[in-house]
Tab-separated table of C-alpha atoms and ligand atoms in Angstrom:
chain	number	residue	atom	x	y	z
A	14	UNK	CA	12.965	19.152	5.712
A	15	UNK	CA	12.775	18.903	1.921
A	16	UNK	CA	16.178	18.148	0.457
A	17	UNK	CA	16.873	17.875	-3.236
A	18	UNK	CA	19.835	17.834	-5.601
A	19	UNK	CA	20.467	21.173	-7.275
A	20	UNK	CA	21.916	21.906	-10.721
A	21	UNK	CA	25.438	21.040	-9.490
A	22	UNK	CA	24.399	17.766	-7.862
A	23	UNK	CA	24.748	19.229	-4.374
A	24	UNK	CA	22.025	18.439	-1.841
A	25	UNK	CA	20.195	21.596	-0.792
A	26	UNK	CA	17.060	22.653	0.998
A	27	UNK	CA	14.177	22.591	-1.459
A	28	UNK	CA	11.773	25.468	-0.996
A	29	UNK	CA	8.472	24.440	-2.497
A	30	UNK	CA	6.356	26.803	-4.593
A	31	UNK	CA	2.568	26.541	-4.577
A	32	UNK	CA	0.706	28.312	-7.389
A	33	UNK	CA	-2.083	30.032	-5.448
A	34	UNK	CA	-5.529	29.522	-7.034
A	35	UNK	CA	-3.723	28.612	-10.244
A	36	UNK	CA	-1.773	31.891	-10.290
A	37	UNK	CA	-4.424	34.583	-9.752
A	38	UNK	CA	-2.308	37.590	-10.736
A	39	UNK	CA	-1.106	35.911	-13.934
A	40	UNK	CA	-4.220	34.020	-15.091
A	41	UNK	CA	-7.260	35.241	-13.113
A	42	UNK	CA	-8.675	33.724	-9.918
A	43	UNK	CA	-9.146	29.928	-9.981
A	44	UNK	CA	-9.426	29.784	-13.766
A	45	UNK	CA	-9.177	26.771	-16.093
A	46	UNK	CA	-6.305	28.400	-18.003
A	47	UNK	CA	-4.424	29.144	-14.752
A	48	UNK	CA	-4.759	25.573	-13.537
A	49	UNK	CA	-3.790	24.201	-16.956
A	50	UNK	CA	-0.724	26.452	-17.108
A	51	UNK	CA	0.330	25.548	-13.549
A	52	UNK	CA	0.115	21.820	-14.341
A	53	UNK	CA	2.993	22.253	-16.809
A	54	UNK	CA	5.182	24.502	-14.612
A	55	UNK	CA	8.436	23.505	-12.858
A	56	UNK	CA	6.966	23.969	-9.370
A	57	UNK	CA	5.681	21.570	-6.726
A	58	UNK	CA	2.088	22.391	-5.786
A	59	UNK	CA	-1.124	23.905	-7.055
A	60	UNK	CA	-3.202	25.542	-4.327
A	61	UNK	CA	-6.978	25.638	-4.666
A	62	UNK	CA	-10.135	25.958	-2.561
A	63	UNK	CA	-13.230	23.778	-2.624
A	64	UNK	CA	-16.950	24.305	-1.999
A	65	UNK	CA	-20.000	21.999	-2.319
A	66	UNK	CA	-22.943	22.754	-4.629
A	67	UNK	CA	-26.568	22.202	-3.590
A	68	UNK	CA	-26.725	19.065	-5.761
A	69	UNK	CA	-23.594	17.366	-4.447
A	70	UNK	CA	-20.811	18.476	-6.807
A	71	UNK	CA	-17.516	19.910	-5.546
A	72	UNK	CA	-16.391	23.206	-7.103
A	73	UNK	CA	-12.889	24.691	-7.208
A	74	UNK	CA	-13.360	28.377	-6.350
A	75	UNK	CA	-11.945	30.770	-3.797
A	76	UNK	CA	-14.969	32.630	-2.437
A	77	UNK	CA	-18.047	30.806	-1.070
A	78	UNK	CA	-20.060	33.118	-3.341
A	79	UNK	CA	-19.803	33.901	-7.054
A	80	UNK	CA	-20.147	37.683	-7.137
A	81	UNK	CA	-16.593	38.615	-6.189
A	82	UNK	CA	-14.842	37.013	-9.164
A	83	UNK	CA	-17.522	36.051	-11.723
A	84	UNK	CA	-20.473	37.569	-13.611
A	85	UNK	CA	-23.049	35.641	-11.508
A	86	UNK	CA	-24.290	35.938	-7.928
A	87	UNK	CA	-25.120	33.614	-5.069
A	88	UNK	CA	-23.621	31.161	-2.612
A	89	UNK	CA	-22.165	28.097	-4.338
A	90	UNK	CA	-23.666	25.838	-1.661
A	91	UNK	CA	-27.159	27.148	-2.548
A	92	UNK	CA	-26.730	26.725	-6.324
A	93	UNK	CA	-26.770	23.700	-8.616
A	94	UNK	CA	-23.699	22.588	-10.547
A	95	UNK	CA	-25.303	23.868	-13.777
A	96	UNK	CA	-25.896	27.282	-12.224
A	97	UNK	CA	-22.294	27.556	-11.004
A	98	UNK	CA	-20.992	26.365	-14.382
A	99	UNK	CA	-22.949	29.168	-16.083
A	100	UNK	CA	-20.731	31.752	-14.332
A	101	UNK	CA	-17.854	33.260	-16.302
A	102	UNK	CA	-14.795	34.108	-14.218
A	103	UNK	CA	-13.394	37.637	-14.581
A	104	UNK	CA	-10.017	37.919	-16.378
A	105	UNK	CA	-10.254	34.233	-17.339
A	106	UNK	CA	-10.528	34.512	-21.149
A	107	UNK	CA	-14.084	33.169	-20.856
A	108	UNK	CA	-13.453	30.363	-18.360
A	109	UNK	CA	-16.028	28.845	-16.008
A	110	UNK	CA	-15.428	27.375	-12.523
A	111	UNK	CA	-13.955	23.869	-12.592
A	112	UNK	CA	-15.278	20.914	-10.669
A	113	UNK	CA	-12.803	19.013	-8.501
A	114	UNK	CA	-13.223	16.073	-10.887
A	115	UNK	CA	-12.128	18.286	-13.795
A	116	UNK	CA	-9.126	19.508	-11.803
A	117	UNK	CA	-8.134	15.892	-11.072
A	118	UNK	CA	-8.246	15.152	-14.814
A	119	UNK	CA	-6.044	18.206	-15.550
A	120	UNK	CA	-3.400	16.977	-13.063
A	121	UNK	CA	-3.577	13.227	-13.699
A	122	UNK	CA	-0.329	13.265	-15.656
A	123	UNK	CA	1.194	16.425	-14.125
A	124	UNK	CA	4.189	16.363	-11.777
A	125	UNK	CA	2.573	19.128	-9.727
A	126	UNK	CA	0.858	17.982	-6.517
A	127	UNK	CA	-2.369	19.222	-4.918
A	128	UNK	CA	-2.619	21.633	-2.000
A	129	UNK	CA	-6.333	21.567	-1.231
A	130	UNK	CA	-7.773	24.214	1.090
A	131	UNK	CA	-10.964	23.358	2.938
A	132	UNK	CA	-12.964	26.594	3.005
A	133	UNK	CA	-15.848	27.655	5.235
A	134	UNK	CA	-19.229	28.574	3.775
A	135	UNK	CA	-20.590	32.104	3.405
A	136	UNK	CA	-21.510	32.004	7.138
A	137	UNK	CA	-17.854	31.473	8.108
A	138	UNK	CA	-18.533	27.936	9.384
A	139	UNK	CA	-17.273	24.606	8.060
A	140	UNK	CA	-19.675	22.866	5.630
A	141	UNK	CA	-21.143	19.931	7.613
A	142	UNK	CA	-19.924	16.527	6.384
A	143	UNK	CA	-17.910	18.068	3.526
A	144	UNK	CA	-14.370	16.854	4.281
A	145	UNK	CA	-15.041	13.082	3.826
A	146	UNK	CA	-16.685	13.839	0.451
A	147	UNK	CA	-13.602	15.736	-0.755
A	148	UNK	CA	-11.315	12.937	0.407
A	149	UNK	CA	-13.488	10.275	-1.201
A	150	UNK	CA	-13.528	12.106	-4.538
A	151	UNK	CA	-9.736	12.651	-4.527
A	152	UNK	CA	-9.207	8.965	-3.707
A	153	UNK	CA	-11.540	7.802	-6.495
A	154	UNK	CA	-9.751	10.017	-9.012
A	155	UNK	CA	-6.257	8.989	-7.977
A	156	UNK	CA	-5.098	12.298	-6.486
A	157	UNK	CA	-5.451	11.737	-2.722
A	158	UNK	CA	-1.914	10.356	-2.395
A	159	UNK	CA	-0.641	13.572	-4.017
A	160	UNK	CA	-2.643	15.955	-1.812
A	161	UNK	CA	-1.702	18.117	1.164
A	162	UNK	CA	-4.650	19.785	2.893
A	163	UNK	CA	-4.837	23.235	4.441
A	164	UNK	CA	-7.410	25.278	6.333
A	165	UNK	CA	-7.785	28.384	8.474
A	166	UNK	CA	-10.340	26.399	10.506
A	167	UNK	CA	-9.110	24.095	13.256
A	168	UNK	CA	-12.498	22.334	13.025
A	169	UNK	CA	-11.768	21.396	9.407
A	170	UNK	CA	-8.253	20.221	10.337
A	171	UNK	CA	-9.866	17.988	12.983
A	172	UNK	CA	-12.275	16.638	10.341
A	173	UNK	CA	-9.294	15.940	8.058
A	174	UNK	CA	-7.388	14.100	10.793
A	175	UNK	CA	-10.410	11.888	11.413
A	176	UNK	CA	-10.757	11.023	7.725
A	177	UNK	CA	-7.224	10.730	6.313
A	178	UNK	CA	-3.574	10.471	7.266
A	179	UNK	CA	-2.570	12.814	4.442
A	180	UNK	CA	-0.509	15.895	5.507
A	181	UNK	CA	-2.405	18.948	6.683
A	182	UNK	CA	-1.373	22.427	7.688
A	183	UNK	CA	-2.988	25.232	9.609
A	184	UNK	CA	-3.202	28.633	7.919
A	185	UNK	CA	-2.614	31.080	10.770
A	186	UNK	CA	-4.116	34.486	9.944
A	187	UNK	CA	-2.414	37.704	11.084
A	188	UNK	CA	-5.160	38.462	13.697
A	189	UNK	CA	-4.902	34.935	15.160
A	190	UNK	CA	-1.102	35.123	15.297
A	191	UNK	CA	-1.299	38.531	16.960
A	192	UNK	CA	-3.912	37.412	19.458
A	193	UNK	CA	-2.510	34.080	20.640
A	194	UNK	CA	1.191	34.658	19.841
A	195	UNK	CA	3.661	32.068	18.624
A	196	UNK	CA	3.491	30.031	21.836
A	197	UNK	CA	-0.308	29.956	21.667
A	198	UNK	CA	-0.084	28.790	18.063
A	199	UNK	CA	2.336	26.005	19.060
A	200	UNK	CA	0.018	24.922	21.905
A	201	UNK	CA	-2.951	24.785	19.527
A	202	UNK	CA	-0.908	22.757	17.031
A	203	UNK	CA	-0.090	20.252	19.760
A	204	UNK	CA	-3.705	20.107	20.971
A	205	UNK	CA	-4.941	19.397	17.421
A	206	UNK	CA	-1.988	17.271	16.268
A	207	UNK	CA	-1.169	19.767	13.504
A	208	UNK	CA	2.358	19.186	12.128
A	209	UNK	CA	2.715	22.325	9.973
A	210	UNK	CA	1.599	25.953	9.816
A	211	UNK	CA	1.578	28.672	7.212
A	212	UNK	CA	1.570	32.380	8.070
A	213	UNK	CA	1.147	35.474	5.897
A	214	UNK	CA	4.549	36.345	4.463
A	215	UNK	CA	4.363	39.848	5.970
A	216	UNK	CA	4.042	38.374	9.493
A	217	UNK	CA	6.959	35.952	9.008
A	218	UNK	CA	10.473	36.493	10.274
A	219	UNK	CA	13.486	34.374	11.182
A	220	UNK	CA	12.654	34.321	14.907
A	221	UNK	CA	9.087	33.157	14.309
A	222	UNK	CA	10.294	30.481	11.853
A	223	UNK	CA	12.980	29.248	14.278
A	224	UNK	CA	10.573	29.142	17.240
A	225	UNK	CA	7.996	27.152	15.302
A	226	UNK	CA	10.602	24.784	13.849
A	227	UNK	CA	12.209	24.265	17.275
A	228	UNK	CA	8.816	23.010	18.466
A	229	UNK	CA	8.953	20.353	15.719
A	230	UNK	CA	6.394	22.079	13.513
A	231	UNK	CA	7.032	22.750	9.821
A	232	UNK	CA	6.901	26.400	8.786
A	233	UNK	CA	5.625	27.918	5.559
A	234	UNK	CA	4.194	31.172	4.238
A	235	UNK	CA	1.342	32.301	2.057
A	236	UNK	CA	0.612	35.358	-0.107
A	237	UNK	CA	4.148	35.941	-1.406
A	238	UNK	CA	3.253	37.840	-4.553
A	239	UNK	CA	5.790	40.650	-5.021
A	240	UNK	CA	9.486	40.095	-5.817
A	241	UNK	CA	10.365	41.301	-2.296
A	242	UNK	CA	7.860	38.933	-0.652
A	243	UNK	CA	9.049	35.988	-2.765
A	244	UNK	CA	12.711	36.745	-2.018
A	245	UNK	CA	11.857	36.975	1.688
A	246	UNK	CA	10.260	33.510	1.639
A	247	UNK	CA	13.325	32.100	-0.148
A	248	UNK	CA	15.746	33.775	2.285
A	249	UNK	CA	13.785	32.469	5.289
A	250	UNK	CA	14.122	28.924	3.934
A	251	UNK	CA	10.435	28.158	4.439
A	252	UNK	CA	9.134	24.693	3.601
A	253	UNK	CA	6.644	26.042	1.063
A	254	UNK	CA	5.117	29.350	0.022
A	255	UNK	CA	2.025	30.165	-1.980
A	256	UNK	CA	2.086	32.854	-4.643
A	257	UNK	CA	-0.333	34.447	-7.101
A	258	UNK	CA	2.621	34.862	-9.489
A	259	UNK	CA	4.019	31.365	-10.062
A	260	UNK	CA	6.042	32.307	-13.152
A	261	UNK	CA	7.757	35.091	-11.229
A	262	UNK	CA	8.361	32.807	-8.219
A	263	UNK	CA	10.007	30.169	-10.420
A	264	UNK	CA	12.352	32.806	-11.897
A	265	UNK	CA	13.207	34.205	-8.455
A	266	UNK	CA	13.925	30.703	-7.111
A	267	UNK	CA	16.294	29.997	-9.996
A	268	UNK	CA	18.095	33.314	-9.364
A	269	UNK	CA	18.246	32.572	-5.619
A	270	UNK	CA	19.802	29.143	-6.251
A	271	UNK	CA	22.338	30.590	-8.695
A	272	UNK	CA	23.398	33.108	-6.038
A	273	UNK	CA	23.747	30.290	-3.485
A	274	UNK	CA	25.831	28.227	-5.891
A	275	UNK	CA	28.199	31.082	-6.746
A	276	UNK	CA	28.393	32.379	-3.142
B	328	FE	FE1	-6.779	29.119	-0.520
């Protein structure tokens, strides 16, 4: 439970906002300007995804390949750092993919914490030996103690647990939630020692949140991009939600708090 003092000095539940990929719908997908803007925002987390290059660098990018969101092609893991850096991200005002080292430098003096998603490669499988390298880099650049990790892959969450005691959460996709159900999800959390999950906002409801929380597992949401989705996350009282529209989410959270105060 995240409690904080509100504008009136009253202690209230703090619903955390995570700027997804640096605010994709406001700044482009995983762009330098989006990450720079997020670093100065009154929110709690910046969400980003990481991939290794062929020559050992770590890149902050959503897809395992470049073609979806840049003017270049290829799998990041098969390219050199120089080749990835040559890509220009669409809708980025000319920005190129950041390295994780560059992202650490951007956030060194920011109050916004890291939410680092461990992504699979283009084959859908975890990159072998990748997690300890990410953790080592974050530790060397002073950001590990400000990082929460996330992944859709239980294998990557296991790798994280073996390498760090930093918080980690399981991103439960709609098909997985549908297939195993809430009780299956809770069982898997227990089997893997996972203390928190995030579900797609459209699959969240009060019963699901209460069932998960009653099992001692923290509950959050992802992909809250529209005003209705953001307001739903706020009304559910989730621990944290990710959004492609961080500026909008901040405004909605202020309005939500004002309504609570005057209610
Ligand atoms: Fe992500």
